JSON list of C-alpha atoms in Angstrom, two decimals:
[
{"chain": "A", "resi": 1, "resn": "UNK", "atom": "CA", "xyz": [0.00, 0.00, 0.00]},
{"chain": "A", "resi": 2, "resn": "UNK", "atom": "CA", "xyz": [1.11, 3.52, -0.69]},
{"chain": "A", "resi": 3, "resn": "UNK", "atom": "CA", "xyz": [1.75, 6.02, 2.03]},
{"chain": "A", "resi": 4, "resn": "UNK", "atom": "CA", "xyz": [3.28, 9.43, 2.54]},
{"chain": "A", "resi": 5, "resn": "UNK", "atom": "CA", "xyz": [4.98, 10.74, 5.67]},
{"chain": "A", "resi": 6, "resn": "UNK", "atom": "CA", "xyz": [5.84, 14.36, 6.20]},
{"chain": "A", "resi": 7, "resn": "UNK", "atom": "CA", "xyz": [8.41, 14.78, 8.96]},
{"chain": "A", "resi": 8, "resn": "UNK", "atom": "CA", "xyz": [7.51, 17.68, 11.17]},
{"chain": "A", "resi": 9, "resn": "UNK", "atom": "CA", "xyz": [4.04, 19.15, 11.43]},
{"chain": "A", "resi": 10, "resn": "UNK", "atom": "CA", "xyz": [5.47, 22.63, 12.03]},
{"chain": "A", "resi": 11, "resn": "UNK", "atom": "CA", "xyz": [8.66, 24.17, 10.66]},
{"chain": "A", "resi": 12, "resn": "UNK", "atom": "CA", "xyz": [9.83, 27.66, 11.59]},
{"chain": "A", "resi": 13, "resn": "UNK", "atom": "CA", "xyz": [12.54, 29.56, 9.72]},
{"chain": "A", "resi": 14, "resn": "UNK", "atom": "CA", "xyz": [13.78, 33.11, 9.63]},
{"chain": "A", "resi": 15, "resn": "UNK", "atom": "CA", "xyz": [13.22, 35.25, 6.57]},
{"chain": "A", "resi": 16, "resn": "UNK", "atom": "CA", "xyz": [16.09, 34.63, 4.15]},
{"chain": "A", "resi": 17, "resn": "UNK", "atom": "CA", "xyz": [16.95, 31.22, 5.59]},
{"chain": "A", "resi": 18, "resn": "UNK", "atom": "CA", "xyz": [16.83, 27.90, 3.79]},
{"chain": "A", "resi": 19, "resn": "UNK", "atom": "CA", "xyz": [13.48, 26.12, 3.74]},
{"chain": "A", "resi": 20, "resn": "UNK", "atom": "CA", "xyz": [13.53, 22.33, 3.95]},
{"chain": "A", "resi": 21, "resn": "UNK", "atom": "CA", "xyz": [10.29, 20.37, 4.21]},
{"chain": "A", "resi": 22, "resn": "UNK", "atom": "CA", "xyz": [10.68, 16.62, 4.36]},
{"chain": "A", "resi": 23, "resn": "UNK", "atom": "CA", "xyz": [8.59, 13.98, 2.64]},
{"chain": "A", "resi": 24, "resn": "UNK", "atom": "CA", "xyz": [9.09, 10.22, 2.50]},
{"chain": "A", "resi": 25, "resn": "UNK", "atom": "CA", "xyz": [6.87, 7.87, 0.57]},
{"chain": "A", "resi": 26, "resn": "UNK", "atom": "CA", "xyz": [6.30, 4.18, 0.15]},
{"chain": "A", "resi": 27, "resn": "UNK", "atom": "CA", "xyz": [5.17, 2.75, -3.15]},
{"chain": "A", "resi": 28, "resn": "UNK", "atom": "CA", "xyz": [5.57, -0.64, -4.77]},
{"chain": "A", "resi": 29, "resn": "UNK", "atom": "CA", "xyz": [5.54, 0.90, -8.25]},
{"chain": "A", "resi": 30, "resn": "UNK", "atom": "CA", "xyz": [7.25, 3.99, -9.65]},
{"chain": "A", "resi": 31, "resn": "UNK", "atom": "CA", "xyz": [5.45, 6.86, -8.01]},
{"chain": "A", "resi": 32, "resn": "UNK", "atom": "CA", "xyz": [4.12, 10.16, -9.17]},
{"chain": "A", "resi": 33, "resn": "UNK", "atom": "CA", "xyz": [4.96, 12.73, -6.50]},
{"chain": "A", "resi": 34, "resn": "UNK", "atom": "CA", "xyz": [3.53, 16.16, -5.85]},
{"chain": "A", "resi": 35, "resn": "UNK", "atom": "CA", "xyz": [3.88, 19.12, -3.53]},
{"chain": "A", "resi": 36, "resn": "UNK", "atom": "CA", "xyz": [0.87, 21.35, -2.96]},
{"chain": "A", "resi": 37, "resn": "UNK", "atom": "CA", "xyz": [0.63, 24.59, -0.96]},
{"chain": "A", "resi": 38, "resn": "UNK", "atom": "CA", "xyz": [-2.36, 25.95, 0.92]},
{"chain": "A", "resi": 39, "resn": "UNK", "atom": "CA", "xyz": [-2.36, 29.62, 1.87]},
{"chain": "A", "resi": 40, "resn": "UNK", "atom": "CA", "xyz": [-4.66, 30.72, 4.70]},
{"chain": "A", "resi": 41, "resn": "UNK", "atom": "CA", "xyz": [-8.36, 30.45, 3.83]},
{"chain": "A", "resi": 42, "resn": "UNK", "atom": "CA", "xyz": [-7.66, 29.10, 0.39]},
{"chain": "A", "resi": 43, "resn": "UNK", "atom": "CA", "xyz": [-7.71, 25.78, -1.42]},
{"chain": "A", "resi": 44, "resn": "UNK", "atom": "CA", "xyz": [-4.59, 23.87, -2.39]},
{"chain": "A", "resi": 45, "resn": "UNK", "atom": "CA", "xyz": [-2.53, 24.73, -5.45]},
{"chain": "A", "resi": 46, "resn": "UNK", "atom": "CA", "xyz": [0.20, 22.74, -7.16]},
{"chain": "A", "resi": 47, "resn": "UNK", "atom": "CA", "xyz": [3.80, 23.73, -6.42]},
{"chain": "A", "resi": 48, "resn": "UNK", "atom": "CA", "xyz": [5.53, 21.04, -8.46]},
{"chain": "A", "resi": 49, "resn": "UNK", "atom": "CA", "xyz": [5.30, 17.43, -9.56]},
{"chain": "A", "resi": 50, "resn": "UNK", "atom": "CA", "xyz": [7.65, 14.54, -10.36]},
{"chain": "A", "resi": 51, "resn": "UNK", "atom": "CA", "xyz": [6.61, 12.16, -13.10]},
{"chain": "A", "resi": 52, "resn": "UNK", "atom": "CA", "xyz": [9.81, 10.14, -13.79]},
{"chain": "A", "resi": 53, "resn": "UNK", "atom": "CA", "xyz": [11.58, 12.71, -15.91]},
{"chain": "A", "resi": 54, "resn": "UNK", "atom": "CA", "xyz": [14.36, 14.75, -14.23]},
{"chain": "A", "resi": 55, "resn": "UNK", "atom": "CA", "xyz": [14.94, 13.91, -10.58]},
{"chain": "A", "resi": 56, "resn": "UNK", "atom": "CA", "xyz": [15.31, 17.58, -9.66]},
{"chain": "A", "resi": 57, "resn": "UNK", "atom": "CA", "xyz": [12.00, 19.31, -10.19]},
{"chain": "A", "resi": 58, "resn": "UNK", "atom": "CA", "xyz": [11.57, 23.06, -10.21]},
{"chain": "A", "resi": 59, "resn": "UNK", "atom": "CA", "xyz": [8.27, 24.59, -9.21]},
{"chain": "A", "resi": 60, "resn": "UNK", "atom": "CA", "xyz": [6.65, 27.94, -8.71]},
{"chain": "A", "resi": 61, "resn": "UNK", "atom": "CA", "xyz": [7.82, 30.66, -6.31]},
{"chain": "A", "resi": 62, "resn": "UNK", "atom": "CA", "xyz": [11.42, 29.41, -6.26]},
{"chain": "A", "resi": 63, "resn": "UNK", "atom": "CA", "xyz": [10.69, 26.00, -4.75]},
{"chain": "A", "resi": 64, "resn": "UNK", "atom": "CA", "xyz": [12.27, 22.79, -5.94]},
{"chain": "A", "resi": 65, "resn": "UNK", "atom": "CA", "xyz": [12.28, 19.14, -4.90]},
{"chain": "A", "resi": 66, "resn": "UNK", "atom": "CA", "xyz": [14.62, 16.25, -5.52]},
{"chain": "A", "resi": 67, "resn": "UNK", "atom": "CA", "xyz": [13.41, 12.68, -6.05]},
{"chain": "A", "resi": 68, "resn": "UNK", "atom": "CA", "xyz": [15.77, 10.21, -4.36]},
{"chain": "A", "resi": 69, "resn": "UNK", "atom": "CA", "xyz": [14.69, 6.65, -5.03]},
{"chain": "A", "resi": 70, "resn": "UNK", "atom": "CA", "xyz": [17.30, 5.11, -2.71]},
{"chain": "A", "resi": 71, "resn": "UNK", "atom": "CA", "xyz": [15.98, 7.18, 0.19]},
{"chain": "A", "resi": 72, "resn": "UNK", "atom": "CA", "xyz": [12.31, 7.10, -0.93]},
{"chain": "A", "resi": 73, "resn": "UNK", "atom": "CA", "xyz": [12.27, 10.83, -0.37]},
{"chain": "A", "resi": 74, "resn": "UNK", "atom": "CA", "xyz": [10.97, 13.91, -2.14]},
{"chain": "A", "resi": 75, "resn": "UNK", "atom": "CA", "xyz": [12.02, 16.83, 0.05]},
{"chain": "A", "resi": 76, "resn": "UNK", "atom": "CA", "xyz": [10.98, 20.38, -0.80]},
{"chain": "A", "resi": 77, "resn": "UNK", "atom": "CA", "xyz": [13.52, 23.20, -0.60]},
{"chain": "A", "resi": 78, "resn": "UNK", "atom": "CA", "xyz": [13.82, 26.91, -1.20]},
{"chain": "A", "resi": 79, "resn": "UNK", "atom": "CA", "xyz": [17.15, 28.74, -0.77]},
{"chain": "A", "resi": 80, "resn": "UNK", "atom": "CA", "xyz": [15.72, 31.88, 0.85]},
{"chain": "A", "resi": 81, "resn": "UNK", "atom": "CA", "xyz": [12.40, 32.09, 2.66]},
{"chain": "A", "resi": 82, "resn": "UNK", "atom": "CA", "xyz": [10.03, 35.01, 2.19]},
{"chain": "A", "resi": 83, "resn": "UNK", "atom": "CA", "xyz": [7.29, 36.06, 4.54]},
{"chain": "A", "resi": 84, "resn": "UNK", "atom": "CA", "xyz": [4.80, 35.21, 1.81]},
{"chain": "A", "resi": 85, "resn": "UNK", "atom": "CA", "xyz": [5.88, 31.53, 1.95]},
{"chain": "A", "resi": 86, "resn": "UNK", "atom": "CA", "xyz": [4.07, 31.06, 5.25]},
{"chain": "A", "resi": 87, "resn": "UNK", "atom": "CA", "xyz": [1.47, 28.40, 4.48]},
{"chain": "A", "resi": 88, "resn": "UNK", "atom": "CA", "xyz": [0.69, 24.72, 4.85]},
{"chain": "A", "resi": 89, "resn": "UNK", "atom": "CA", "xyz": [2.48, 22.35, 2.50]},
{"chain": "A", "resi": 90, "resn": "UNK", "atom": "CA", "xyz": [1.30, 18.91, 1.48]},
{"chain": "A", "resi": 91, "resn": "UNK", "atom": "CA", "xyz": [3.24, 16.11, -0.15]},
{"chain": "A", "resi": 92, "resn": "UNK", "atom": "CA", "xyz": [1.22, 13.59, -2.19]},
{"chain": "A", "resi": 93, "resn": "UNK", "atom": "CA", "xyz": [1.89, 10.32, -4.01]},
{"chain": "A", "resi": 94, "resn": "UNK", "atom": "CA", "xyz": [-0.10, 8.74, -6.79]},
{"chain": "A", "resi": 95, "resn": "UNK", "atom": "CA", "xyz": [0.17, 5.45, -8.62]},
{"chain": "A", "resi": 96, "resn": "UNK", "atom": "CA", "xyz": [-1.33, 3.64, -11.54]},
{"chain": "A", "resi": 97, "resn": "UNK", "atom": "CA", "xyz": [-2.35, 0.86, -9.15]},
{"chain": "A", "resi": 98, "resn": "UNK", "atom": "CA", "xyz": [-4.87, 2.84, -7.17]},
{"chain": "A", "resi": 99, "resn": "UNK", "atom": "CA", "xyz": [-5.58, 5.73, -9.49]},
{"chain": "A", "resi": 100, "resn": "UNK", "atom": "CA", "xyz": [-5.71, 8.02, -6.47]},
{"chain": "A", "resi": 101, "resn": "UNK", "atom": "CA", "xyz": [-3.54, 10.63, -4.79]},
{"chain": "A", "resi": 102, "resn": "UNK", "atom": "CA", "xyz": [-2.58, 9.99, -1.18]},
{"chain": "A", "resi": 103, "resn": "UNK", "atom": "CA", "xyz": [-1.73, 13.12, 0.79]},
{"chain": "A", "resi": 104, "resn": "UNK", "atom": "CA", "xyz": [0.61, 13.49, 3.71]},
{"chain": "A", "resi": 105, "resn": "UNK", "atom": "CA", "xyz": [-0.40, 15.07, 7.00]},
{"chain": "A", "resi": 106, "resn": "UNK", "atom": "CA", "xyz": [0.84, 18.51, 6.04]},
{"chain": "A", "resi": 107, "resn": "UNK", "atom": "CA", "xyz": [3.60, 20.78, 7.34]},
{"chain": "A", "resi": 108, "resn": "UNK", "atom": "CA", "xyz": [2.90, 24.32, 8.46]},
{"chain": "A", "resi": 109, "resn": "UNK", "atom": "CA", "xyz": [5.72, 26.68, 7.54]},
{"chain": "A", "resi": 110, "resn": "UNK", "atom": "CA", "xyz": [6.19, 29.74, 9.71]},
{"chain": "A", "resi": 111, "resn": "UNK", "atom": "CA", "xyz": [8.52, 32.49, 8.51]},
{"chain": "A", "resi": 112, "resn": "UNK", "atom": "CA", "xyz": [9.84, 34.87, 11.14]},
{"chain": "A", "resi": 113, "resn": "UNK", "atom": "CA", "xyz": [11.00, 38.38, 10.34]},
{"chain": "B", "resi": 1, "resn": "UNK", "atom": "CA", "xyz": [-7.76, 29.75, -15.45]},
{"chain": "B", "resi": 2, "resn": "UNK", "atom": "CA", "xyz": [-9.56, 26.75, -14.06]},
{"chain": "B", "resi": 3, "resn": "UNK", "atom": "CA", "xyz": [-12.07, 27.67, -11.47]},
{"chain": "B", "resi": 4, "resn": "UNK", "atom": "CA", "xyz": [-13.57, 25.31, -8.94]},
{"chain": "B", "resi": 5, "resn": "UNK", "atom": "CA", "xyz": [-16.35, 26.92, -6.97]},
{"chain": "B", "resi": 6, "resn": "UNK", "atom": "CA", "xyz": [-17.79, 25.59, -3.75]},
{"chain": "B", "resi": 7, "resn": "UNK", "atom": "CA", "xyz": [-21.16, 27.08, -3.02]},
{"chain": "B", "resi": 8, "resn": "UNK", "atom": "CA", "xyz": [-20.78, 27.61, 0.72]},
{"chain": "B", "resi": 9, "resn": "UNK", "atom": "CA", "xyz": [-17.63, 28.70, 2.54]},
{"chain": "B", "resi": 10, "resn": "UNK", "atom": "CA", "xyz": [-19.09, 28.27, 6.01]},
{"chain": "B", "resi": 11, "resn": "UNK", "atom": "CA", "xyz": [-22.04, 26.19, 7.20]},
{"chain": "B", "resi": 12, "resn": "UNK", "atom": "CA", "xyz": [-23.46, 25.44, 10.64]},
{"chain": "B", "resi": 13, "resn": "UNK", "atom": "CA", "xyz": [-25.86, 22.52, 10.90]},
{"chain": "B", "resi": 14, "resn": "UNK", "atom": "CA", "xyz": [-27.46, 20.51, 13.66]},
{"chain": "B", "resi": 15, "resn": "UNK", "atom": "CA", "xyz": [-26.99, 16.82, 14.31]},
{"chain": "B", "resi": 16, "resn": "UNK", "atom": "CA", "xyz": [-29.29, 14.76, 12.12]},
{"chain": "B", "resi": 17, "resn": "UNK", "atom": "CA", "xyz": [-29.77, 17.39, 9.44]},
{"chain": "B", "resi": 18, "resn": "UNK", "atom": "CA", "xyz": [-29.22, 16.57, 5.78]},
{"chain": "B", "resi": 19, "resn": "UNK", "atom": "CA", "xyz": [-26.37, 18.60, 4.32]},
{"chain": "B", "resi": 20, "resn": "UNK", "atom": "CA", "xyz": [-25.58, 19.32, 0.68]},
{"chain": "B", "resi": 21, "resn": "UNK", "atom": "CA", "xyz": [-22.19, 20.63, -0.40]},
{"chain": "B", "resi": 22, "resn": "UNK", "atom": "CA", "xyz": [-22.07, 21.77, -4.00]},
{"chain": "B", "resi": 23, "resn": "UNK", "atom": "CA", "xyz": [-19.05, 22.05, -6.27]},
{"chain": "B", "resi": 24, "resn": "UNK", "atom": "CA", "xyz": [-18.88, 23.38, -9.83]},
{"chain": "B", "resi": 25, "resn": "UNK", "atom": "CA", "xyz": [-15.90, 23.45, -12.19]},
{"chain": "B", "resi": 26, "resn": "UNK", "atom": "CA", "xyz": [-15.76, 25.44, -15.40]},
{"chain": "B", "resi": 27, "resn": "UNK", "atom": "CA", "xyz": [-13.04, 23.66, -17.43]},
{"chain": "B", "resi": 28, "resn": "UNK", "atom": "CA", "xyz": [-14.79, 20.54, -18.67]},
{"chain": "B", "resi": 29, "resn": "UNK", "atom": "CA", "xyz": [-12.72, 18.26, -16.43]},
{"chain": "B", "resi": 30, "resn": "UNK", "atom": "CA", "xyz": [-13.55, 14.57, -16.40]},
{"chain": "B", "resi": 31, "resn": "UNK", "atom": "CA", "xyz": [-12.54, 13.85, -12.83]},
{"chain": "B", "resi": 32, "resn": "UNK", "atom": "CA", "xyz": [-13.90, 15.37, -9.66]},
{"chain": "B", "resi": 33, "resn": "UNK", "atom": "CA", "xyz": [-13.09, 14.66, -6.02]},
{"chain": "B", "resi": 34, "resn": "UNK", "atom": "CA", "xyz": [-14.26, 15.36, -2.50]},
{"chain": "B", "resi": 35, "resn": "UNK", "atom": "CA", "xyz": [-11.66, 15.45, 0.26]},
{"chain": "B", "resi": 36, "resn": "UNK", "atom": "CA", "xyz": [-11.95, 16.05, 3.94]},
{"chain": "B", "resi": 37, "resn": "UNK", "atom": "CA", "xyz": [-9.20, 18.05, 5.67]},
{"chain": "B", "resi": 38, "resn": "UNK", "atom": "CA", "xyz": [-8.54, 17.73, 9.41]},
{"chain": "B", "resi": 39, "resn": "UNK", "atom": "CA", "xyz": [-5.55, 19.02, 11.41]},
{"chain": "B", "resi": 40, "resn": "UNK", "atom": "CA", "xyz": [-2.81, 16.43, 11.65]},
{"chain": "B", "resi": 41, "resn": "UNK", "atom": "CA", "xyz": [-4.55, 14.07, 9.23]},
{"chain": "B", "resi": 42, "resn": "UNK", "atom": "CA", "xyz": [-3.98, 15.88, 5.95]},
{"chain": "B", "resi": 43, "resn": "UNK", "atom": "CA", "xyz": [-6.48, 15.33, 3.17]},
{"chain": "B", "resi": 44, "resn": "UNK", "atom": "CA", "xyz": [-8.50, 12.16, 3.04]},
{"chain": "B", "resi": 45, "resn": "UNK", "atom": "CA", "xyz": [-10.46, 11.14, -0.05]},
{"chain": "B", "resi": 46, "resn": "UNK", "atom": "CA", "xyz": [-14.17, 10.65, 0.50]},
{"chain": "B", "resi": 47, "resn": "UNK", "atom": "CA", "xyz": [-15.45, 9.98, -3.03]},
{"chain": "B", "resi": 48, "resn": "UNK", "atom": "CA", "xyz": [-14.39, 10.64, -6.58]},
{"chain": "B", "resi": 49, "resn": "UNK", "atom": "CA", "xyz": [-16.03, 10.58, -9.99]},
{"chain": "B", "resi": 50, "resn": "UNK", "atom": "CA", "xyz": [-14.43, 10.03, -13.37]},
{"chain": "B", "resi": 51, "resn": "UNK", "atom": "CA", "xyz": [-17.54, 10.60, -15.46]},
{"chain": "B", "resi": 52, "resn": "UNK", "atom": "CA", "xyz": [-21.13, 11.74, -15.24]},
{"chain": "B", "resi": 53, "resn": "UNK", "atom": "CA", "xyz": [-23.17, 9.40, -13.04]},
{"chain": "B", "resi": 54, "resn": "UNK", "atom": "CA", "xyz": [-20.03, 7.44, -12.15]},
{"chain": "B", "resi": 55, "resn": "UNK", "atom": "CA", "xyz": [-18.64, 7.42, -8.62]},
{"chain": "B", "resi": 56, "resn": "UNK", "atom": "CA", "xyz": [-16.05, 5.54, -6.67]},
{"chain": "B", "resi": 57, "resn": "UNK", "atom": "CA", "xyz": [-15.53, 5.29, -2.94]},
{"chain": "B", "resi": 58, "resn": "UNK", "atom": "CA", "xyz": [-12.42, 6.84, -1.52]},
{"chain": "B", "resi": 59, "resn": "UNK", "atom": "CA", "xyz": [-10.79, 6.05, 1.79]},
{"chain": "B", "resi": 60, "resn": "UNK", "atom": "CA", "xyz": [-13.51, 7.36, 4.14]},
{"chain": "B", "resi": 61, "resn": "UNK", "atom": "CA", "xyz": [-16.91, 7.11, 2.40]},
{"chain": "B", "resi": 62, "resn": "UNK", "atom": "CA", "xyz": [-18.95, 6.12, 5.46]},
{"chain": "B", "resi": 63, "resn": "UNK", "atom": "CA", "xyz": [-21.67, 8.62, 6.27]},
{"chain": "B", "resi": 64, "resn": "UNK", "atom": "CA", "xyz": [-21.39, 10.35, 2.87]},
{"chain": "B", "resi": 65, "resn": "UNK", "atom": "CA", "xyz": [-22.87, 9.99, -0.58]},
{"chain": "B", "resi": 66, "resn": "UNK", "atom": "CA", "xyz": [-22.30, 11.89, -3.82]},
{"chain": "B", "resi": 67, "resn": "UNK", "atom": "CA", "xyz": [-24.12, 12.88, -6.96]},
{"chain": "B", "resi": 68, "resn": "UNK", "atom": "CA", "xyz": [-22.83, 13.78, -10.39]},
{"chain": "B", "resi": 69, "resn": "UNK", "atom": "CA", "xyz": [-25.71, 14.41, -12.75]},
{"chain": "B", "resi": 70, "resn": "UNK", "atom": "CA", "xyz": [-23.80, 16.90, -14.90]},
{"chain": "B", "resi": 71, "resn": "UNK", "atom": "CA", "xyz": [-20.15, 16.95, -15.84]},
{"chain": "B", "resi": 72, "resn": "UNK", "atom": "CA", "xyz": [-19.44, 20.29, -14.20]},
{"chain": "B", "resi": 73, "resn": "UNK", "atom": "CA", "xyz": [-21.17, 19.60, -10.88]},
{"chain": "B", "resi": 74, "resn": "UNK", "atom": "CA", "xyz": [-20.27, 17.20, -8.07]},
{"chain": "B", "resi": 75, "resn": "UNK", "atom": "CA", "xyz": [-22.28, 17.22, -4.88]},
{"chain": "B", "resi": 76, "resn": "UNK", "atom": "CA", "xyz": [-21.42, 15.77, -1.49]},
{"chain": "B", "resi": 77, "resn": "UNK", "atom": "CA", "xyz": [-24.33, 14.71, 0.71]},
{"chain": "B", "resi": 78, "resn": "UNK", "atom": "CA", "xyz": [-24.39, 14.04, 4.41]},
{"chain": "B", "resi": 79, "resn": "UNK", "atom": "CA", "xyz": [-27.67, 12.17, 4.93]},
{"chain": "B", "resi": 80, "resn": "UNK", "atom": "CA", "xyz": [-27.69, 12.69, 8.69]},
{"chain": "B", "resi": 81, "resn": "UNK", "atom": "CA", "xyz": [-24.96, 14.99, 9.91]},
{"chain": "B", "resi": 82, "resn": "UNK", "atom": "CA", "xyz": [-23.03, 14.04, 13.02]},
{"chain": "B", "resi": 83, "resn": "UNK", "atom": "CA", "xyz": [-20.61, 16.04, 15.16]},
{"chain": "B", "resi": 84, "resn": "UNK", "atom": "CA", "xyz": [-17.65, 13.95, 13.96]},
{"chain": "B", "resi": 85, "resn": "UNK", "atom": "CA", "xyz": [-18.30, 15.27, 10.45]},
{"chain": "B", "resi": 86, "resn": "UNK", "atom": "CA", "xyz": [-17.32, 18.77, 11.54]},
{"chain": "B", "resi": 87, "resn": "UNK", "atom": "CA", "xyz": [-14.45, 19.50, 9.18]},
{"chain": "B", "resi": 88, "resn": "UNK", "atom": "CA", "xyz": [-13.16, 21.37, 6.15]},
{"chain": "B", "resi": 89, "resn": "UNK", "atom": "CA", "xyz": [-14.38, 19.86, 2.88]},
{"chain": "B", "resi": 90, "resn": "UNK", "atom": "CA", "xyz": [-12.40, 20.41, -0.30]},
{"chain": "B", "resi": 91, "resn": "UNK", "atom": "CA", "xyz": [-13.60, 19.77, -3.82]},
{"chain": "B", "resi": 92, "resn": "UNK", "atom": "CA", "xyz": [-11.13, 19.26, -6.66]},
{"chain": "B", "resi": 93, "resn": "UNK", "atom": "CA", "xyz": [-11.12, 18.49, -10.36]},
{"chain": "B", "resi": 94, "resn": "UNK", "atom": "CA", "xyz": [-8.60, 17.23, -12.89]},
{"chain": "B", "resi": 95, "resn": "UNK", "atom": "CA", "xyz": [-8.45, 16.71, -16.63]},
{"chain": "B", "resi": 96, "resn": "UNK", "atom": "CA", "xyz": [-5.96, 13.89, -17.00]},
{"chain": "B", "resi": 97, "resn": "UNK", "atom": "CA", "xyz": [-5.58, 10.56, -15.27]},
{"chain": "B", "resi": 98, "resn": "UNK", "atom": "CA", "xyz": [-6.26, 10.46, -11.57]},
{"chain": "B", "resi": 99, "resn": "UNK", "atom": "CA", "xyz": [-2.76, 9.98, -10.33]},
{"chain": "B", "resi": 100, "resn": "UNK", "atom": "CA", "xyz": [-0.64, 11.97, -12.77]},
{"chain": "B", "resi": 101, "resn": "UNK", "atom": "CA", "xyz": [-2.61, 15.08, -13.37]},
{"chain": "B", "resi": 102, "resn": "UNK", "atom": "CA", "xyz": [-2.76, 18.27, -11.42]},
{"chain": "B", "resi": 103, "resn": "UNK", "atom": "CA", "xyz": [-5.73, 18.69, -9.11]},
{"chain": "B", "resi": 104, "resn": "UNK", "atom": "CA", "xyz": [-7.47, 22.07, -9.05]},
{"chain": "B", "resi": 105, "resn": "UNK", "atom": "CA", "xyz": [-9.06, 22.81, -5.71]},
{"chain": "B", "resi": 106, "resn": "UNK", "atom": "CA", "xyz": [-11.92, 24.98, -4.55]},
{"chain": "B", "resi": 107, "resn": "UNK", "atom": "CA", "xyz": [-11.51, 27.23, -1.53]},
{"chain": "B", "resi": 108, "resn": "UNK", "atom": "CA", "xyz": [-13.19, 24.78, 0.80]},
{"chain": "B", "resi": 109, "resn": "UNK", "atom": "CA", "xyz": [-16.40, 24.55, 2.80]},
{"chain": "B", "resi": 110, "resn": "UNK", "atom": "CA", "xyz": [-16.02, 24.62, 6.55]},
{"chain": "B", "resi": 111, "resn": "UNK", "atom": "CA", "xyz": [-18.83, 22.64, 8.13]},
{"chain": "B", "resi": 112, "resn": "UNK", "atom": "CA", "xyz": [-19.68, 22.76, 11.81]},
{"chain": "B", "resi": 113, "resn": "UNK", "atom": "CA", "xyz": [-22.19, 20.25, 13.14]},
{"chain": "B", "resi": 114, "resn": "UNK", "atom": "CA", "xyz": [-23.66, 21.11, 16.54]}
]
């Protein structure tokens, strides 16, 4: 069965610092992996997705994620945090077996001035 | 831009009431979804639909039903609301296959059951 684990329900960084949000997955078949962001009082929107092309995926707003099969990870990074990055971030995995997306528990990113 | 519209942002209902949550998308997407979002649990799939009048159970369908009479509209129904159904409900749609395509989400409907 597929699953997604996001390590850390809350992450706090200072403005300008590196952002690292961790995601590990389990999947018996090659996965499709996604990061979504949810700003306060809004729905989710896609940040980036991995679909077996390049292992380093670039997304919107300066975010990127690296697919590491050996570590079953898909961590999200951004070199320099902005105040506007404060939001909840969700990692998700999909497979052709189930035809569904499975979401992680979410990580709330706080950015301090 | 794709727009997914959920008819009610905030609802307050009493235990035992029947509740309808409506969702409309304007981009002719085949697939539509209802998720429930709770703190610490992420998003959990309630039901999804890949065509008009077609529906599939997700991971937590108990206590819910759905209706898709038209391609653009997907309704979630709580036949008899209970307090443990107090939650944020998110509707989403996608054009391509369920697991590879981008989901477009509505802004959510926050339901409180008293």
